[in-house]
Structures are given as C-alpha cells and as structure tokens.
C-alpha cells in the first residue's frame, strides 16, 4: 500500500511542470503574430507630396511611398487594405488577416495632387471643320471638336480659356490655374464655317400637357412633344436630345439640347409640362369591329361583318376607297366613344400610314387599275402619342369585298307561301323571309362569306301587307339606309302568309 501511494505521488510531481507550462505559455494566435510588424509602430507616417493620375491616391501609390521612407518595410498590396475611403490628405491602412508579415492599422498623412495633363502634348491638334452660328468659333465649339478627335480627354470649359483671339483657322488655348486636370497651352487648327442653325432657346418651351405610357416620361416622349409643339420648325428627332439627368423629380421640367451633329439647330432650351399617363388605345379594336370579331363585334353598325364593301368603281380607286374606309372608321369611332375613347378620324389620319394592296395578305402594293383587296393602316413610328391623352398602337388590316348585285342572286321574286306563327305581326313574316332566303342560297352565301344579316329583313320598313286580310305581303331588300352591305341594287319580294 505504501509503495502505491509513493508511486502516485511521484507521478503528480512529474506532471506539475507540464501543467504550469500549459497555463502560463502563449496562445496559438500570439505565437503566429509575435514575429509580425505592428503597423501602428511604423516610424515614418508622413508621406509628403504625392502625385497620381486619379482623383485620389491608389493603394499601390501609398504603399510605394510608405516603403520609400521606411527602410526594409517591404509592405505589399497582399498585406493591407484601405480602412474607409482615402482623401487627398490622409488614409488609414489596415492589415489583412491573411498577411504573414503585418498586423494592426496605421493612419498616414500626405499632400496628394492629381497629375495635370500638359495641353502641349495633345496628340490631335487639327480639328477639321467646325460649324458655328457666330463669325468665329466659341470656346465650347472648339472644346467639343478637341474632345471628338482626342478620345477620353474630357476637356471642359472650366479647364481652359482663349490665349489671345481665335480666328477662323486657329486658336490658342491656355489651361486655367483653377483646372484640376490640365496645365500648359496648345495651338489648334481648324476650318470654321458659319452656319445658319437656329437657336433652340428661341423656340416654344411650354409643352402644356404631356402624356406618356409609363409612370414617368421617356426622353423620346418629351422630344416628340417638343417637335409637335414646334412643328413649323421642321425639327428632326436626330437634331435634338434630352440633356442627361435634366428631368426633375416632380416630372414638370427638362432640358433639350441640340445634337452635336445637327445641321439645323444649336444651343438648348428648358421645357415645362404637366405629365400624365396616357390611355392606351390598340387599333386592333377597330380591326376587330371591321372583321366582326372580338368582345364588341355585336355592336358593329356594319351589315356585312367581314370587311369593307365597295362597288366595282370604288374598288380600283385609292381615293374612293379612302373615303369608304373613312366613313366606316368614323362610324366605328363613334362606337368607341361610348367606351370612353374619344378620337376622330382626322386625328387618326395624321399619325398613320395608309397602304393599298392588290392581294388579301398585304404583300403586293396596288397599282394601275388593279382591284384593292386590303387596306393597311399603321401608326407611324414616333407618332404614338400624337393625340393628346392617348397612346395609340396597332394595325388595321381591312379586307375589301366587292359588292354584289342582289338582283343577280335573288332571281325568283315570288317566294310562294311562308308558314308563320302569327299573321298579325310583320316580325314573324320577316323572319320567315330570312329563313327562306338563307336556306335557298346557303351555298352561295358560304362561298362568299355572306351572313343572313345581309338580307336585312328584320325591322325592314318596306314590308307591306297587300290588304287587311294579312295573308300576303311584299318587302324590298336590302334596306334603303343600309351600311356596309355586300349587296347593292334592290329586289322586291312577294309572298303569301299562312299560319302554322
């Protein structure tokens, strides 16, 4: 027993030094960092004057200068990063966790200046032709031309001034002392041509109400309205552009400026407007009504609901067919006004292209005396907002059908005896006439896309009983006030009426 206790005691004594070392030794992290340089202990932290090509000093530039004034520091971009944003006078560096040589952080001071571009070293000094409205080129016109032939130069009006007086062939530019990007001077050559361009600032800038398809106006919508308000000036969309970021938050103002390559305008103009989202109108609504399709087909006033009908004289004449389509479309637009779409044909005519084709698919334009089989009405590109308050899109493909002489179809005018539910009301007799004609001429109707509506028997005011017995009657087809019927001329039918 004494031997066992003695043995355990000896183990305890031998284990004690190890335990002391474990508790009093350094941690693994401390072991790793004990040989690293603490950035805060760097002796020289004022880097003096620094120069670079950017607005602020780069990390590589700061490290390079720091190594210069601290011998054997050997700091690299793999060791540190900026802590926050550097300025022109100071920067804070922080050691990366992955750095094998540095820990901590340090704030450095310096006086940084961006390197100035020496104008005398400008590569392209011959500017070619400059066009302007004055007798001599302006500094803006010369700067614009310099930037065109010297990519990424970004020379601005607050960088330079004329040194002496410019001529029609040359000018000397001198960097302003306040310029943060340029120094020195340069002589440039060019050929100046006086232009008759018009100053945009003299045009109308009040656009009044401006409508667009989205929650805010697009550049194109503002420009198109400006062109419309000043339509007598013959402005092309390529002549002008919206100045970048000029649209205000209230969506009431913007600035339009002349395009650099415009041969008609110069300068800029502030435009004002009241912006509203437009009502979208798809011409498919009219297209559907002409074809007798869509949700509102039953409301169409046309008798023939497959297309626009025309006489043999009209069908070869663009002028006459235009009048036909105008009459037809005006009737349909009256229907559209019930839906809240208040557009006139004259308004629509200004913003569309109308083409006439000699085939039903609209691939061959009509010429000479060919029959017109399709009229296509398309909204002109850029004219979608031409009608105030509306955004109009879509296409109308109106098929044209030549009218048929009804006397050549209905050759038998005596219908014989027709069975009716009641002889006292014309309605029943007229229904019977319609059923008779539809049955008798079914094949002809199917072959020519003719529906039973074209007989126009219902509510036909020409219906007349022969006498008070109401056992016989006559009716003249089609109606006198018919609209877009496939039939022309008229035929009077007679028949006897017998109760079923």
PDB file of N, CA and C in Angstrom, residues 18-116:
ATOM      1  N   UNK A  18       4.624  20.357 -16.471  1.00  0.00           N
ATOM      2  CA  UNK A  18       3.903  20.423 -17.748  1.00  0.00           C
ATOM      3  C   UNK A  18       2.666  21.280 -17.622  1.00  0.00           C
ATOM      4  N   UNK A  19       1.953  21.127 -16.527  1.00  0.00           N
ATOM      5  CA  UNK A  19       0.729  21.874 -16.285  1.00  0.00           C
ATOM      6  C   UNK A  19       1.026  23.347 -16.197  1.00  0.00           C
ATOM      7  N   UNK A  20       2.094  23.695 -15.546  1.00  0.00           N
ATOM      8  CA  UNK A  20       2.492  25.106 -15.394  1.00  0.00           C
ATOM      9  C   UNK A  20       2.796  25.705 -16.747  1.00  0.00           C
ATOM     10  N   UNK A  21       3.491  24.947 -17.598  1.00  0.00           N
ATOM     11  CA  UNK A  21       3.845  25.454 -18.929  1.00  0.00           C
ATOM     12  C   UNK A  21       2.600  25.699 -19.763  1.00  0.00           C
ATOM     13  N   UNK A  22       1.619  24.764 -19.645  1.00  0.00           N
ATOM     14  CA  UNK A  22       0.399  24.895 -20.433  1.00  0.00           C
ATOM     15  C   UNK A  22      -0.391  26.109 -20.019  1.00  0.00           C
ATOM     16  N   UNK A  23      -0.479  26.404 -18.758  1.00  0.00           N
ATOM     17  CA  UNK A  23      -1.265  27.540 -18.269  1.00  0.00           C
ATOM     18  C   UNK A  23      -0.551  28.854 -18.479  1.00  0.00           C
ATOM     19  N   UNK A  24       0.761  28.882 -18.341  1.00  0.00           N
ATOM     20  CA  UNK A  24       1.488  30.151 -18.404  1.00  0.00           C
ATOM     21  C   UNK A  24       2.047  30.458 -19.759  1.00  0.00           C
ATOM     22  N   UNK A  25       1.934  29.561 -20.764  1.00  0.00           N
ATOM     23  CA  UNK A  25       2.501  29.783 -22.101  1.00  0.00           C
ATOM     24  C   UNK A  25       1.648  30.709 -22.948  1.00  0.00           C
ATOM     25  N   UNK A  26       2.134  31.070 -24.180  1.00  0.00           N
ATOM     26  CA  UNK A  26       1.400  31.959 -25.095  1.00  0.00           C
ATOM     27  C   UNK A  26       0.389  31.160 -25.893  1.00  0.00           C
ATOM     28  N   UNK A  27      -0.711  31.849 -26.402  1.00  0.00           N
ATOM     29  CA  UNK A  27      -1.740  31.202 -27.226  1.00  0.00           C
ATOM     30  C   UNK A  27      -1.211  30.980 -28.630  1.00  0.00           C
ATOM     31  N   UNK A  28      -1.955  30.194 -29.408  1.00  0.00           N
ATOM     32  CA  UNK A  28      -1.544  29.904 -30.789  1.00  0.00           C
ATOM     33  C   UNK A  28      -1.526  31.170 -31.628  1.00  0.00           C
ATOM     34  N   UNK A  29      -2.540  32.078 -31.449  1.00  0.00           N
ATOM     35  CA  UNK A  29      -2.620  33.334 -32.213  1.00  0.00           C
ATOM     36  C   UNK A  29      -1.441  34.227 -31.896  1.00  0.00           C
ATOM     37  N   UNK A  30      -1.100  34.274 -30.587  1.00  0.00           N
ATOM     38  CA  UNK A  30       0.036  35.116 -30.187  1.00  0.00           C
ATOM     39  C   UNK A  30       1.331  34.597 -30.785  1.00  0.00           C
ATOM     40  N   UNK A  31       1.441  33.265 -30.866  1.00  0.00           N
ATOM     41  CA  UNK A  31       2.635  32.683 -31.486  1.00  0.00           C
ATOM     42  C   UNK A  31       2.751  33.103 -32.942  1.00  0.00           C
ATOM     43  N   UNK A  32       1.582  33.143 -33.626  1.00  0.00           N
ATOM     44  CA  UNK A  32       1.584  33.495 -35.042  1.00  0.00           C
ATOM     45  C   UNK A  32       1.979  34.945 -35.253  1.00  0.00           C
ATOM     46  N   UNK A  33       1.501  35.840 -34.361  1.00  0.00           N
ATOM     47  CA  UNK A  33       1.691  37.278 -34.550  1.00  0.00           C
ATOM     48  C   UNK A  33       2.977  37.849 -33.948  1.00  0.00           C
ATOM     49  N   UNK A  34       3.709  37.003 -33.145  1.00  0.00           N
ATOM     50  CA  UNK A  34       4.833  37.585 -32.399  1.00  0.00           C
ATOM     51  C   UNK A  34       5.948  38.097 -33.303  1.00  0.00           C
ATOM     52  N   UNK A  35       6.006  37.534 -34.529  1.00  0.00           N
ATOM     53  CA  UNK A  35       7.060  37.986 -35.438  1.00  0.00           C
ATOM     54  C   UNK A  35       6.552  38.990 -36.478  1.00  0.00           C
ATOM     55  N   UNK A  36       5.256  39.354 -36.419  1.00  0.00           N
ATOM     56  CA  UNK A  36       4.690  40.301 -37.383  1.00  0.00           C
ATOM     57  C   UNK A  36       4.945  41.740 -36.944  1.00  0.00           C
ATOM     58  N   UNK A  37       5.009  42.623 -37.912  1.00  0.00           N
ATOM     59  CA  UNK A  37       5.219  44.048 -37.624  1.00  0.00           C
ATOM     60  C   UNK A  37       3.872  44.710 -37.373  1.00  0.00           C
ATOM     61  N   UNK A  38       3.763  45.420 -36.266  1.00  0.00           N
ATOM     62  CA  UNK A  38       2.549  46.171 -35.945  1.00  0.00           C
ATOM     63  C   UNK A  38       2.591  47.490 -36.725  1.00  0.00           C
ATOM     64  N   UNK A  39       1.610  47.685 -37.614  1.00  0.00           N
ATOM     65  CA  UNK A  39       1.595  48.883 -38.470  1.00  0.00           C
ATOM     66  C   UNK A  39       1.619  50.176 -37.660  1.00  0.00           C
ATOM     67  N   UNK A  40       1.012  50.136 -36.488  1.00  0.00           N
ATOM     68  CA  UNK A  40       0.960  51.361 -35.668  1.00  0.00           C
ATOM     69  C   UNK A  40       2.348  51.783 -35.184  1.00  0.00           C
ATOM     70  N   UNK A  41       3.296  50.838 -35.245  1.00  0.00           N
ATOM     71  CA  UNK A  41       4.652  51.137 -34.765  1.00  0.00           C
ATOM     72  C   UNK A  41       5.569  51.666 -35.881  1.00  0.00           C
ATOM     73  N   UNK A  42       5.012  51.791 -37.097  1.00  0.00           N
ATOM     74  CA  UNK A  42       5.834  52.324 -38.192  1.00  0.00           C
ATOM     75  C   UNK A  42       6.336  53.709 -37.813  1.00  0.00           C
ATOM     76  N   UNK A  43       7.605  53.950 -38.043  1.00  0.00           N
ATOM     77  CA  UNK A  43       8.245  55.192 -37.579  1.00  0.00           C
ATOM     78  C   UNK A  43       7.830  56.402 -38.409  1.00  0.00           C
ATOM     79  N   UNK A  44       7.904  56.315 -39.741  1.00  0.00           N
ATOM     80  CA  UNK A  44       7.623  57.468 -40.604  1.00  0.00           C
ATOM     81  C   UNK A  44       6.239  57.329 -41.239  1.00  0.00           C
ATOM     82  N   UNK A  45       5.331  58.241 -40.862  1.00  0.00           N
ATOM     83  CA  UNK A  45       3.940  58.144 -41.315  1.00  0.00           C
ATOM     84  C   UNK A  45       3.524  59.318 -42.201  1.00  0.00           C
ATOM     85  N   UNK A  46       4.365  60.283 -42.368  1.00  0.00           N
ATOM     86  CA  UNK A  46       4.070  61.418 -43.246  1.00  0.00           C
ATOM     87  C   UNK A  46       4.742  61.162 -44.595  1.00  0.00           C
ATOM     88  N   UNK A  47       3.933  60.964 -45.620  1.00  0.00           N
ATOM     89  CA  UNK A  47       4.463  60.582 -46.929  1.00  0.00           C
ATOM     90  C   UNK A  47       4.861  61.782 -47.784  1.00  0.00           C
ATOM     91  N   UNK A  48       4.560  62.975 -47.318  1.00  0.00           N
ATOM     92  CA  UNK A  48       4.928  64.166 -48.079  1.00  0.00           C
ATOM     93  C   UNK A  48       4.004  64.383 -49.268  1.00  0.00           C
ATOM     94  N   UNK A  49       4.552  64.865 -50.377  1.00  0.00           N
ATOM     95  CA  UNK A  49       3.757  65.163 -51.575  1.00  0.00           C
ATOM     96  C   UNK A  49       3.608  63.918 -52.450  1.00  0.00           C
ATOM     97  N   UNK A  50       2.359  63.653 -52.848  1.00  0.00           N
ATOM     98  CA  UNK A  50       2.073  62.521 -53.730  1.00  0.00           C
ATOM     99  C   UNK A  50       1.391  63.024 -55.001  1.00  0.00           C
ATOM    100  N   UNK A  51       1.666  62.372 -56.108  1.00  0.00           N
ATOM    101  CA  UNK A  51       1.020  62.700 -57.379  1.00  0.00           C
ATOM    102  C   UNK A  51       0.571  61.420 -58.071  1.00  0.00           C
ATOM    103  N   UNK A  52      -0.625  61.498 -58.695  1.00  0.00           N
ATOM    104  CA  UNK A  52      -1.138  60.332 -59.416  1.00  0.00           C
ATOM    105  C   UNK A  52      -2.085  60.751 -60.525  1.00  0.00           C
ATOM    106  N   UNK A  53      -2.554  59.767 -61.286  1.00  0.00           N
ATOM    107  CA  UNK A  53      -3.425  60.063 -62.424  1.00  0.00           C
ATOM    108  C   UNK A  53      -4.901  60.055 -62.062  1.00  0.00           C
ATOM    109  N   UNK A  54      -5.228  59.613 -60.850  1.00  0.00           N
ATOM    110  CA  UNK A  54      -6.624  59.551 -60.429  1.00  0.00           C
ATOM    111  C   UNK A  54      -6.952  60.697 -59.475  1.00  0.00           C
ATOM    112  N   UNK A  55      -8.239  60.823 -59.153  1.00  0.00           N
ATOM    113  CA  UNK A  55      -8.664  61.899 -58.258  1.00  0.00           C
ATOM    114  C   UNK A  55      -8.125  61.705 -56.845  1.00  0.00           C
ATOM    115  N   UNK A  56      -7.972  60.449 -56.426  1.00  0.00           N
ATOM    116  CA  UNK A  56      -7.463  60.121 -55.094  1.00  0.00           C
ATOM    117  C   UNK A  56      -6.302  59.137 -55.234  1.00  0.00           C
ATOM    118  N   UNK A  57      -5.385  59.107 -54.272  1.00  0.00           N
ATOM    119  CA  UNK A  57      -4.236  58.202 -54.374  1.00  0.00           C
ATOM    120  C   UNK A  57      -4.668  56.746 -54.337  1.00  0.00           C
ATOM    121  N   UNK A  58      -4.015  55.925 -55.128  1.00  0.00           N
ATOM    122  CA  UNK A  58      -4.305  54.495 -55.149  1.00  0.00           C
ATOM    123  C   UNK A  58      -3.571  53.803 -54.006  1.00  0.00           C
ATOM    124  N   UNK A  59      -3.994  52.584 -53.677  1.00  0.00           N
ATOM    125  CA  UNK A  59      -3.344  51.812 -52.620  1.00  0.00           C
ATOM    126  C   UNK A  59      -1.886  51.533 -52.991  1.00  0.00           C
ATOM    127  N   UNK A  60      -1.645  51.214 -54.244  1.00  0.00           N
ATOM    128  CA  UNK A  60      -0.271  50.902 -54.664  1.00  0.00           C
ATOM    129  C   UNK A  60       0.646  52.112 -54.511  1.00  0.00           C
ATOM    130  N   UNK A  61       0.116  53.321 -54.794  1.00  0.00           N
ATOM    131  CA  UNK A  61       0.929  54.530 -54.657  1.00  0.00           C
ATOM    132  C   UNK A  61       1.271  54.788 -53.193  1.00  0.00           C
ATOM    133  N   UNK A  62       0.293  54.649 -52.305  1.00  0.00           N
ATOM    134  CA  UNK A  62       0.518  54.878 -50.870  1.00  0.00           C
ATOM    135  C   UNK A  62       1.548  53.887 -50.329  1.00  0.00           C
ATOM    136  N   UNK A  63       1.408  52.614 -50.704  1.00  0.00           N
ATOM    137  CA  UNK A  63       2.353  51.584 -50.245  1.00  0.00           C
ATOM    138  C   UNK A  63       3.760  51.872 -50.757  1.00  0.00           C
ATOM    139  N   UNK A  64       3.856  52.259 -52.020  1.00  0.00           N
ATOM    140  CA  UNK A  64       5.163  52.558 -52.618  1.00  0.00           C
ATOM    141  C   UNK A  64       5.878  53.674 -51.855  1.00  0.00           C
ATOM    142  N   UNK A  65       5.142  54.760 -51.553  1.00  0.00           N
ATOM    143  CA  UNK A  65       5.747  55.892 -50.848  1.00  0.00           C
ATOM    144  C   UNK A  65       6.070  55.543 -49.398  1.00  0.00           C
ATOM    145  N   UNK A  66       5.225  54.704 -48.782  1.00  0.00           N
ATOM    146  CA  UNK A  66       5.465  54.290 -47.396  1.00  0.00           C
ATOM    147  C   UNK A  66       6.748  53.457 -47.303  1.00  0.00           C
ATOM    148  N   UNK A  67       6.952  52.569 -48.256  1.00  0.00           N
ATOM    149  CA  UNK A  67       8.180  51.760 -48.286  1.00  0.00           C
ATOM    150  C   UNK A  67       9.421  52.619 -48.521  1.00  0.00           C
ATOM    151  N   UNK A  68       9.256  53.705 -49.288  1.00  0.00           N
ATOM    152  CA  UNK A  68      10.388  54.584 -49.583  1.00  0.00           C
ATOM    153  C   UNK A  68      10.965  55.207 -48.320  1.00  0.00           C
ATOM    154  N   UNK A  69      10.075  55.643 -47.425  1.00  0.00           N
ATOM    155  CA  UNK A  69      10.545  56.376 -46.239  1.00  0.00           C
ATOM    156  C   UNK A  69      10.697  55.486 -45.008  1.00  0.00           C
ATOM    157  N   UNK A  70      10.395  54.190 -45.167  1.00  0.00           N
ATOM    158  CA  UNK A  70      10.592  53.234 -44.067  1.00  0.00           C
ATOM    159  C   UNK A  70      11.402  52.057 -44.603  1.00  0.00           C
ATOM    160  N   UNK A  71      12.709  52.133 -44.383  1.00  0.00           N
ATOM    161  CA  UNK A  71      13.657  51.174 -44.942  1.00  0.00           C
ATOM    162  C   UNK A  71      13.340  49.745 -44.495  1.00  0.00           C
ATOM    163  N   UNK A  72      13.411  48.829 -45.450  1.00  0.00           N
ATOM    164  CA  UNK A  72      13.209  47.395 -45.200  1.00  0.00           C
ATOM    165  C   UNK A  72      11.804  47.052 -44.695  1.00  0.00           C
ATOM    166  N   UNK A  73      10.821  47.921 -44.940  1.00  0.00           N
ATOM    167  CA  UNK A  73       9.456  47.615 -44.504  1.00  0.00           C
ATOM    168  C   UNK A  73       8.853  46.512 -45.377  1.00  0.00           C
ATOM    169  N   UNK A  74       9.032  46.635 -46.671  1.00  0.00           N
ATOM    170  CA  UNK A  74       8.577  45.614 -47.626  1.00  0.00           C
ATOM    171  C   UNK A  74       7.072  45.320 -47.541  1.00  0.00           C
ATOM    172  N   UNK A  75       6.297  46.367 -47.386  1.00  0.00           N
ATOM    173  CA  UNK A  75       4.834  46.229 -47.366  1.00  0.00           C
ATOM    174  C   UNK A  75       4.331  46.009 -48.801  1.00  0.00           C
ATOM    175  N   UNK A  76       3.330  45.114 -48.969  1.00  0.00           N
ATOM    176  CA  UNK A  76       2.762  44.850 -50.303  1.00  0.00           C
ATOM    177  C   UNK A  76       1.235  44.977 -50.250  1.00  0.00           C
ATOM    178  N   UNK A  77       0.628  44.949 -51.428  1.00  0.00           N
ATOM    179  CA  UNK A  77      -0.843  45.033 -51.503  1.00  0.00           C
ATOM    180  C   UNK A  77      -1.505  43.777 -50.962  1.00  0.00           C
ATOM    181  N   UNK A  78      -0.737  42.709 -50.781  1.00  0.00           N
ATOM    182  CA  UNK A  78      -1.279  41.486 -50.183  1.00  0.00           C
ATOM    183  C   UNK A  78      -1.345  41.577 -48.661  1.00  0.00           C
ATOM    184  N   UNK A  79      -0.800  42.669 -48.112  1.00  0.00           N
ATOM    185  CA  UNK A  79      -0.735  42.810 -46.652  1.00  0.00           C
ATOM    186  C   UNK A  79      -1.813  43.728 -46.086  1.00  0.00           C
ATOM    187  N   UNK A  80      -2.245  44.726 -46.848  1.00  0.00           N
ATOM    188  CA  UNK A  80      -3.128  45.752 -46.280  1.00  0.00           C
ATOM    189  C   UNK A  80      -4.246  46.143 -47.248  1.00  0.00           C
ATOM    190  N   UNK A  81      -5.208  46.865 -46.668  1.00  0.00           N
ATOM    191  CA  UNK A  81      -6.283  47.463 -47.451  1.00  0.00           C
ATOM    192  C   UNK A  81      -6.628  48.818 -46.839  1.00  0.00           C
ATOM    193  N   UNK A  82      -7.318  49.665 -47.605  1.00  0.00           N
ATOM    194  CA  UNK A  82      -7.787  50.924 -47.039  1.00  0.00           C
ATOM    195  C   UNK A  82      -8.877  50.622 -46.027  1.00  0.00           C
ATOM    196  N   UNK A  83      -8.828  51.288 -44.894  1.00  0.00           N
ATOM    197  CA  UNK A  83      -9.890  51.190 -43.890  1.00  0.00           C
ATOM    198  C   UNK A  83     -10.705  52.475 -44.024  1.00  0.00           C
ATOM    199  N   UNK A  84     -11.828  52.401 -44.754  1.00  0.00           N
ATOM    200  CA  UNK A  84     -12.563  53.615 -45.087  1.00  0.00           C
ATOM    201  C   UNK A  84     -12.064  54.161 -46.418  1.00  0.00           C
ATOM    202  N   UNK A  85     -12.459  55.379 -46.735  1.00  0.00           N
ATOM    203  CA  UNK A  85     -12.071  55.994 -48.014  1.00  0.00           C
ATOM    204  C   UNK A  85     -10.911  56.950 -47.813  1.00  0.00           C
ATOM    205  N   UNK A  86      -9.916  56.801 -48.653  1.00  0.00           N
ATOM    206  CA  UNK A  86      -8.777  57.715 -48.597  1.00  0.00           C
ATOM    207  C   UNK A  86      -9.196  59.109 -49.069  1.00  0.00           C
ATOM    208  N   UNK A  87      -8.465  60.142 -48.632  1.00  0.00           N
ATOM    209  CA  UNK A  87      -8.718  61.518 -49.064  1.00  0.00           C
ATOM    210  C   UNK A  87      -7.461  62.053 -49.750  1.00  0.00           C
ATOM    211  N   UNK A  88      -7.461  63.339 -50.036  1.00  0.00           N
ATOM    212  CA  UNK A  88      -6.269  63.946 -50.656  1.00  0.00           C
ATOM    213  C   UNK A  88      -5.198  64.271 -49.618  1.00  0.00           C
ATOM    214  N   UNK A  89      -5.509  64.061 -48.313  1.00  0.00           N
ATOM    215  CA  UNK A  89      -4.533  64.401 -47.265  1.00  0.00           C
ATOM    216  C   UNK A  89      -4.228  63.252 -46.313  1.00  0.00           C
ATOM    217  N   UNK A  90      -5.052  62.213 -46.301  1.00  0.00           N
ATOM    218  CA  UNK A  90      -4.778  61.111 -45.364  1.00  0.00           C
ATOM    219  C   UNK A  90      -5.451  59.819 -45.805  1.00  0.00           C
ATOM    220  N   UNK A  91      -4.932  58.714 -45.221  1.00  0.00           N
ATOM    221  CA  UNK A  91      -5.513  57.395 -45.478  1.00  0.00           C
ATOM    222  C   UNK A  91      -5.209  56.488 -44.301  1.00  0.00           C
ATOM    223  N   UNK A  92      -6.135  55.579 -44.028  1.00  0.00           N
ATOM    224  CA  UNK A  92      -5.929  54.623 -42.952  1.00  0.00           C
ATOM    225  C   UNK A  92      -5.744  53.241 -43.570  1.00  0.00           C
ATOM    226  N   UNK A  93      -4.635  52.580 -43.212  1.00  0.00           N
ATOM    227  CA  UNK A  93      -4.355  51.235 -43.692  1.00  0.00           C
ATOM    228  C   UNK A  93      -4.607  50.227 -42.582  1.00  0.00           C
ATOM    229  N   UNK A  94      -5.173  49.097 -42.967  1.00  0.00           N
ATOM    230  CA  UNK A  94      -5.462  48.036 -42.001  1.00  0.00           C
ATOM    231  C   UNK A  94      -4.893  46.729 -42.540  1.00  0.00           C
ATOM    232  N   UNK A  95      -4.181  46.004 -41.673  1.00  0.00           N
ATOM    233  CA  UNK A  95      -3.570  44.743 -42.096  1.00  0.00           C
ATOM    234  C   UNK A  95      -4.637  43.705 -42.407  1.00  0.00           C
ATOM    235  N   UNK A  96      -4.435  42.958 -43.476  1.00  0.00           N
ATOM    236  CA  UNK A  96      -5.335  41.862 -43.825  1.00  0.00           C
ATOM    237  C   UNK A  96      -5.072  40.680 -42.905  1.00  0.00           C
ATOM    238  N   UNK A  97      -6.097  39.936 -42.582  1.00  0.00           N
ATOM    239  CA  UNK A  97      -5.937  38.764 -41.716  1.00  0.00           C
ATOM    240  C   UNK A  97      -5.023  37.727 -42.365  1.00  0.00           C
ATOM    241  N   UNK A  98      -4.972  37.767 -43.676  1.00  0.00           N
ATOM    242  CA  UNK A  98      -4.148  36.791 -44.403  1.00  0.00           C
ATOM    243  C   UNK A  98      -2.681  37.209 -44.511  1.00  0.00           C
ATOM    244  N   UNK A  99      -2.378  38.414 -44.046  1.00  0.00           N
ATOM    245  CA  UNK A  99      -0.988  38.887 -44.138  1.00  0.00           C
ATOM    246  C   UNK A  99      -0.083  38.046 -43.239  1.00  0.00           C
ATOM    247  N   UNK A 100       1.068  37.672 -43.758  1.00  0.00           N
ATOM    248  CA  UNK A 100       2.036  36.872 -42.981  1.00  0.00           C
ATOM    249  C   UNK A 100       3.106  37.735 -42.325  1.00  0.00           C
ATOM    250  N   UNK A 101       3.021  39.073 -42.556  1.00  0.00           N
ATOM    251  CA  UNK A 101       4.094  39.938 -42.049  1.00  0.00           C
ATOM    252  C   UNK A 101       3.610  41.118 -41.210  1.00  0.00           C
ATOM    253  N   UNK A 102       2.294  41.451 -41.276  1.00  0.00           N
ATOM    254  CA  UNK A 102       1.831  42.667 -40.596  1.00  0.00           C
ATOM    255  C   UNK A 102       0.528  42.432 -39.849  1.00  0.00           C
ATOM    256  N   UNK A 103       0.360  43.232 -38.793  1.00  0.00           N
ATOM    257  CA  UNK A 103      -0.886  43.277 -38.024  1.00  0.00           C
ATOM    258  C   UNK A 103      -1.202  44.741 -37.742  1.00  0.00           C
ATOM    259  N   UNK A 104      -2.426  44.972 -37.224  1.00  0.00           N
ATOM    260  CA  UNK A 104      -2.776  46.310 -36.771  1.00  0.00           C
ATOM    261  C   UNK A 104      -3.175  47.260 -37.884  1.00  0.00           C
ATOM    262  N   UNK A 105      -3.099  48.561 -37.582  1.00  0.00           N
ATOM    263  CA  UNK A 105      -3.516  49.586 -38.531  1.00  0.00           C
ATOM    264  C   UNK A 105      -2.689  50.842 -38.310  1.00  0.00           C
ATOM    265  N   UNK A 106      -2.730  51.732 -39.300  1.00  0.00           N
ATOM    266  CA  UNK A 106      -1.953  52.960 -39.204  1.00  0.00           C
ATOM    267  C   UNK A 106      -2.619  54.049 -40.038  1.00  0.00           C
ATOM    268  N   UNK A 107      -2.587  55.284 -39.549  1.00  0.00           N
ATOM    269  CA  UNK A 107      -3.099  56.434 -40.298  1.00  0.00           C
ATOM    270  C   UNK A 107      -1.919  57.220 -40.850  1.00  0.00           C
ATOM    271  N   UNK A 108      -1.951  57.457 -42.153  1.00  0.00           N
ATOM    272  CA  UNK A 108      -0.860  58.142 -42.841  1.00  0.00           C
ATOM    273  C   UNK A 108      -1.325  59.513 -43.320  1.00  0.00           C
ATOM    274  N   UNK A 109      -0.394  60.440 -43.381  1.00  0.00           N
ATOM    275  CA  UNK A 109      -0.707  61.778 -43.887  1.00  0.00           C
ATOM    276  C   UNK A 109       0.146  62.068 -45.120  1.00  0.00           C
ATOM    277  N   UNK A 110      -0.382  62.954 -45.987  1.00  0.00           N
ATOM    278  CA  UNK A 110       0.335  63.314 -47.212  1.00  0.00           C
ATOM    279  C   UNK A 110      -0.378  64.511 -47.850  1.00  0.00           C
ATOM    280  N   UNK A 111       0.145  64.990 -48.928  1.00  0.00           N
ATOM    281  CA  UNK A 111      -0.492  66.055 -49.706  1.00  0.00           C
ATOM    282  C   UNK A 111      -0.583  65.557 -51.150  1.00  0.00           C
ATOM    283  N   UNK A 112      -1.807  65.099 -51.534  1.00  0.00           N
ATOM    284  CA  UNK A 112      -1.971  64.466 -52.847  1.00  0.00           C
ATOM    285  C   UNK A 112      -2.483  65.451 -53.891  1.00  0.00           C
ATOM    286  N   UNK A 113      -1.895  65.397 -55.066  1.00  0.00           N
ATOM    287  CA  UNK A 113      -2.370  66.185 -56.199  1.00  0.00           C
ATOM    288  C   UNK A 113      -2.427  65.296 -57.429  1.00  0.00           C
ATOM    289  N   UNK A 114      -3.518  65.435 -58.147  1.00  0.00           N
ATOM    290  CA  UNK A 114      -3.660  64.685 -59.390  1.00  0.00           C
ATOM    291  C   UNK A 114      -2.691  65.246 -60.427  1.00  0.00           C
ATOM    292  N   UNK A 115      -2.086  64.364 -61.194  1.00  0.00           N
ATOM    293  CA  UNK A 115      -1.199  64.808 -62.270  1.00  0.00           C
ATOM    294  C   UNK A 115      -1.983  65.605 -63.303  1.00  0.00           C
ATOM    295  N   UNK A 116      -1.495  66.720 -63.723  1.00  0.00           N
ATOM    296  CA  UNK A 116      -2.157  67.546 -64.724  1.00  0.00           C
ATOM    297  C   UNK A 116      -1.678  67.165 -66.116  1.00  0.00           C
TER     298      UNK A 116
END
